[in-house]
mmCIF file of C-alpha atoms in Angstrom:
data_model
loop_
_atom_site.group_PDB
_atom_site.id
_atom_site.type_symbol
_atom_site.label_atom_id
_atom_site.label_comp_id
_atom_site.label_asym_id
_atom_site.label_seq_id
_atom_site.Cartn_x
_atom_site.Cartn_y
_atom_site.Cartn_z
ATOM 1 C CA MET A 1 -21.993 10.632 -1.059
ATOM 2 C CA SER A 2 -23.634 11.781 2.119
ATOM 3 C CA ARG A 3 -24.078 15.505 2.602
ATOM 4 C CA ARG A 4 -24.521 15.310 6.341
ATOM 5 C CA ARG A 5 -21.056 14.988 7.814
ATOM 6 C CA ARG A 6 -17.722 13.378 7.199
ATOM 7 C CA ALA A 7 -17.419 9.747 8.303
ATOM 8 C CA GLU A 8 -15.362 9.261 11.452
ATOM 9 C CA LYS A 9 -12.083 7.389 11.184
ATOM 10 C CA ARG A 10 -12.220 4.149 13.106
ATOM 11 C CA LYS A 11 -9.401 3.438 15.537
ATOM 12 C CA ILE A 12 -7.635 0.205 14.718
ATOM 13 C CA SER A 13 -6.129 -1.644 17.638
ATOM 14 C CA PRO A 14 -2.472 -2.692 17.362
ATOM 15 C CA GLU A 15 -1.753 -6.385 16.949
ATOM 16 C CA LYS A 16 -0.403 -8.394 19.870
ATOM 17 C CA VAL A 17 3.051 -9.599 18.765
ATOM 18 C CA TYR A 18 4.734 -6.414 17.503
ATOM 19 C CA ASN A 19 2.249 -3.860 18.927
ATOM 20 C CA SER A 20 1.983 -2.178 15.514
ATOM 21 C CA GLN A 21 -1.106 -0.581 13.997
ATOM 22 C CA ILE A 22 0.326 -0.714 10.474
ATOM 23 C CA LEU A 23 0.918 -4.458 10.720
ATOM 24 C CA SER A 24 -2.587 -4.889 12.131
ATOM 25 C CA LYS A 25 -4.026 -3.078 9.106
ATOM 26 C CA PHE A 26 -1.864 -5.223 6.807
ATOM 27 C CA ILE A 27 -3.203 -8.388 8.463
ATOM 28 C CA ASN A 28 -6.747 -7.155 7.893
ATOM 29 C CA LYS A 29 -5.999 -6.577 4.206
ATOM 30 C CA VAL A 30 -4.464 -10.040 3.807
ATOM 31 C CA MET A 31 -7.478 -11.641 5.513
ATOM 32 C CA VAL A 32 -9.902 -13.518 3.240
ATOM 33 C CA ASP A 33 -13.410 -14.671 4.251
ATOM 34 C CA GLY A 34 -12.967 -13.457 7.834
ATOM 35 C CA LYS A 35 -10.152 -15.918 8.617
ATOM 36 C CA LYS A 36 -8.033 -13.590 10.703
ATOM 37 C CA ASN A 37 -5.941 -16.258 12.449
ATOM 38 C CA VAL A 38 -4.878 -17.651 9.081
ATOM 39 C CA ALA A 39 -3.972 -14.126 7.938
ATOM 40 C CA ARG A 40 -2.004 -13.518 11.156
ATOM 41 C CA GLN A 41 0.010 -16.711 10.672
ATOM 42 C CA ILE A 42 0.754 -15.806 7.050
ATOM 43 C CA VAL A 43 1.874 -12.251 7.876
ATOM 44 C CA TYR A 44 3.899 -13.127 10.986
ATOM 45 C CA THR A 45 5.715 -15.951 9.172
ATOM 46 C CA ALA A 46 6.361 -13.740 6.144
ATOM 47 C CA VAL A 47 7.686 -10.840 8.241
ATOM 48 C CA GLU A 48 10.004 -13.166 10.210
ATOM 49 C CA GLU A 49 11.363 -14.805 7.036
ATOM 50 C CA PHE A 50 11.743 -11.411 5.365
ATOM 51 C CA ALA A 51 13.721 -10.083 8.357
ATOM 52 C CA LYS A 52 16.006 -13.142 8.273
ATOM 53 C CA LYS A 53 16.521 -12.746 4.546
ATOM 54 C CA ILE A 54 17.746 -9.143 4.838
ATOM 55 C CA ASN A 55 19.502 -9.699 8.197
ATOM 56 C CA ALA A 56 17.389 -7.127 10.045
ATOM 57 C CA SER A 57 17.430 -7.130 13.836
ATOM 58 C CA ASN A 58 13.980 -5.521 14.105
ATOM 59 C CA PRO A 59 11.433 -7.147 11.723
ATOM 60 C CA ILE A 60 8.812 -4.419 12.130
ATOM 61 C CA GLU A 61 11.237 -1.644 11.126
ATOM 62 C CA ALA A 62 12.260 -3.611 8.036
ATOM 63 C CA PHE A 63 8.570 -4.134 7.161
ATOM 64 C CA GLU A 64 7.840 -0.419 7.587
ATOM 65 C CA GLN A 65 10.831 0.493 5.401
ATOM 66 C CA ALA A 66 9.615 -1.845 2.646
ATOM 67 C CA LEU A 67 6.137 -0.320 2.908
ATOM 68 C CA GLU A 68 7.581 3.210 2.829
ATOM 69 C CA ASN A 69 9.489 2.414 -0.379
ATOM 70 C CA ALA A 70 6.250 1.220 -2.018
ATOM 71 C CA LYS A 71 4.162 4.296 -1.127
ATOM 72 C CA PRO A 72 3.304 6.563 -4.068
ATOM 73 C CA SER A 73 3.252 10.334 -3.610
ATOM 74 C CA LEU A 74 1.245 11.341 -6.712
ATOM 75 C CA GLU A 75 -1.698 9.844 -8.543
ATOM 76 C CA ILE A 76 -3.858 10.648 -11.556
ATOM 77 C CA LYS A 77 -7.541 11.616 -11.296
ATOM 78 C CA SER A 78 -9.791 12.108 -14.311
ATOM 79 C CA ARG A 79 -11.509 15.501 -14.428
ATOM 80 C CA ARG A 80 -14.146 16.343 -16.986
ATOM 81 C CA ILE A 81 -13.892 19.971 -18.014
ATOM 82 C CA GLY A 82 -15.919 21.421 -20.872
ATOM 83 C CA GLY A 83 -16.459 18.137 -22.681
ATOM 84 C CA ALA A 84 -12.838 17.022 -22.448
ATOM 85 C CA THR A 85 -11.463 14.609 -19.877
ATOM 86 C CA TYR A 86 -8.074 15.484 -18.432
ATOM 87 C CA GLN A 87 -5.765 13.299 -16.379
ATOM 88 C CA VAL A 88 -4.946 15.612 -13.483
ATOM 89 C CA PRO A 89 -2.033 14.756 -11.146
ATOM 90 C CA ILE A 90 -2.800 15.219 -7.442
ATOM 91 C CA GLU A 91 -0.916 14.550 -4.231
ATOM 92 C CA ILE A 92 -2.100 11.600 -2.171
ATOM 93 C CA ALA A 93 -3.173 11.760 1.476
ATOM 94 C CA PRO A 94 -0.976 9.723 3.873
ATOM 95 C CA ASP A 95 -3.711 7.172 4.677
ATOM 96 C CA ARG A 96 -4.367 6.532 0.998
ATOM 97 C CA ARG A 97 -0.622 6.226 0.274
ATOM 98 C CA THR A 98 -0.365 3.458 2.869
ATOM 99 C CA ALA A 99 -3.524 1.742 1.635
ATOM 100 C CA LEU A 100 -2.319 1.735 -1.984
ATOM 101 C CA ALA A 101 1.112 0.365 -1.036
ATOM 102 C CA MET A 102 -0.439 -2.439 1.043
ATOM 103 C CA ARG A 103 -2.933 -3.273 -1.694
ATOM 104 C CA TRP A 104 -0.203 -3.475 -4.343
ATOM 105 C CA ILE A 105 2.100 -5.620 -2.196
ATOM 106 C CA ILE A 106 -0.684 -8.091 -1.370
ATOM 107 C CA LEU A 107 -1.968 -8.180 -4.959
ATOM 108 C CA ASN A 108 1.491 -8.870 -6.385
ATOM 109 C CA ALA A 109 2.188 -11.493 -3.692
ATOM 110 C CA ARG A 110 -1.043 -13.299 -4.639
ATOM 111 C CA GLU A 111 -0.070 -13.242 -8.320
ATOM 112 C CA LYS A 112 3.128 -15.231 -7.732
ATOM 113 C CA VAL A 113 2.139 -18.480 -9.424
ATOM 114 C CA GLY A 114 3.242 -21.736 -7.820
ATOM 115 C CA ARG A 115 4.166 -20.149 -4.484
ATOM 116 C CA SER A 116 2.421 -19.973 -1.157
ATOM 117 C CA MET A 117 1.163 -16.618 0.122
ATOM 118 C CA VAL A 118 3.982 -16.565 2.690
ATOM 119 C CA ASP A 119 6.632 -17.008 -0.015
ATOM 120 C CA GLY A 120 4.959 -14.418 -2.231
ATOM 121 C CA LEU A 121 4.866 -11.875 0.594
ATOM 122 C CA VAL A 122 8.506 -12.519 1.485
ATOM 123 C CA ILE A 123 9.574 -12.014 -2.135
ATOM 124 C CA GLU A 124 7.431 -8.896 -2.573
ATOM 125 C CA LEU A 125 8.570 -7.320 0.712
ATOM 126 C CA ASN A 126 12.192 -8.062 -0.163
ATOM 127 C CA ASP A 127 11.735 -6.452 -3.586
ATOM 128 C CA CYS A 128 10.117 -3.374 -2.029
ATOM 129 C CA TYR A 129 12.895 -3.118 0.546
ATOM 130 C CA ASN A 130 15.460 -3.145 -2.283
ATOM 131 C CA ASN A 131 13.426 -0.718 -4.477
ATOM 132 C CA GLN A 132 12.725 -3.191 -7.263
ATOM 133 C CA GLY A 133 9.981 -5.554 -8.380
ATOM 134 C CA THR A 134 6.404 -5.193 -9.581
ATOM 135 C CA THR A 135 5.104 -3.011 -6.735
ATOM 136 C CA ILE A 136 7.875 -0.444 -7.212
ATOM 137 C CA LYS A 137 7.305 -0.573 -10.987
ATOM 138 C CA LYS A 138 3.624 0.228 -10.450
ATOM 139 C CA LYS A 139 4.554 3.165 -8.214
ATOM 140 C CA GLU A 140 7.047 4.490 -10.768
ATOM 141 C CA ASP A 141 4.520 4.119 -13.611
ATOM 142 C CA MET A 142 2.016 6.142 -11.600
ATOM 143 C CA HIS A 143 4.627 8.842 -10.945
ATOM 144 C CA ARG A 144 5.637 8.857 -14.624
ATOM 145 C CA MET A 145 2.015 9.369 -15.725
ATOM 146 C CA ALA A 146 1.598 12.180 -13.194
ATOM 147 C CA GLU A 147 4.780 13.826 -14.475
ATOM 148 C CA ALA A 148 3.616 13.517 -18.088
ATOM 149 C CA ASN A 149 0.310 15.214 -17.233
ATOM 150 C CA LYS A 150 1.847 17.964 -15.118
ATOM 151 C CA ALA A 151 0.513 20.525 -17.611
ATOM 152 C CA PHE A 152 -3.021 19.870 -16.353
ATOM 153 C CA ALA A 153 -2.145 20.337 -12.670
ATOM 154 C CA HIS A 154 -3.965 23.684 -12.616
ATOM 155 C CA TYR A 155 -7.297 21.821 -13.002
ATOM 156 C CA LYS A 156 -7.068 20.223 -9.554
ATOM 157 C CA TRP A 157 -9.488 21.371 -6.849
#
């Protein structure tokens, strides 16, 4: 870690179709090998199909709601104190919450065997919107572990 100064946050420009910074960040996370146009097509198609599936009039609001449902609020960090390692629950910063939710959604969409990325994203977004599925299970497992280790919360700094 650098001791000089904190790294500046880069401004991300909103994407063209929905004028959303969150969707632009999601496209960048879906992108593989610098193929941004392919990632855009995948995400736009998935968001449109997802909106049709849940009968939403505004696709971007439905996407943001699904993302909000997938965001964790607590996580576990290992702290070494006096030779023992404790799992200490800490609250997550808003940027990290969003990044974790996006990462989990994309990872679980890629793991859908025998389906295209578009279909996987549609299924995963639909599950997140309805508070079910593998992404929500991962979030709940993280919260459960944080709750179980609440006794060590005084070690956070």
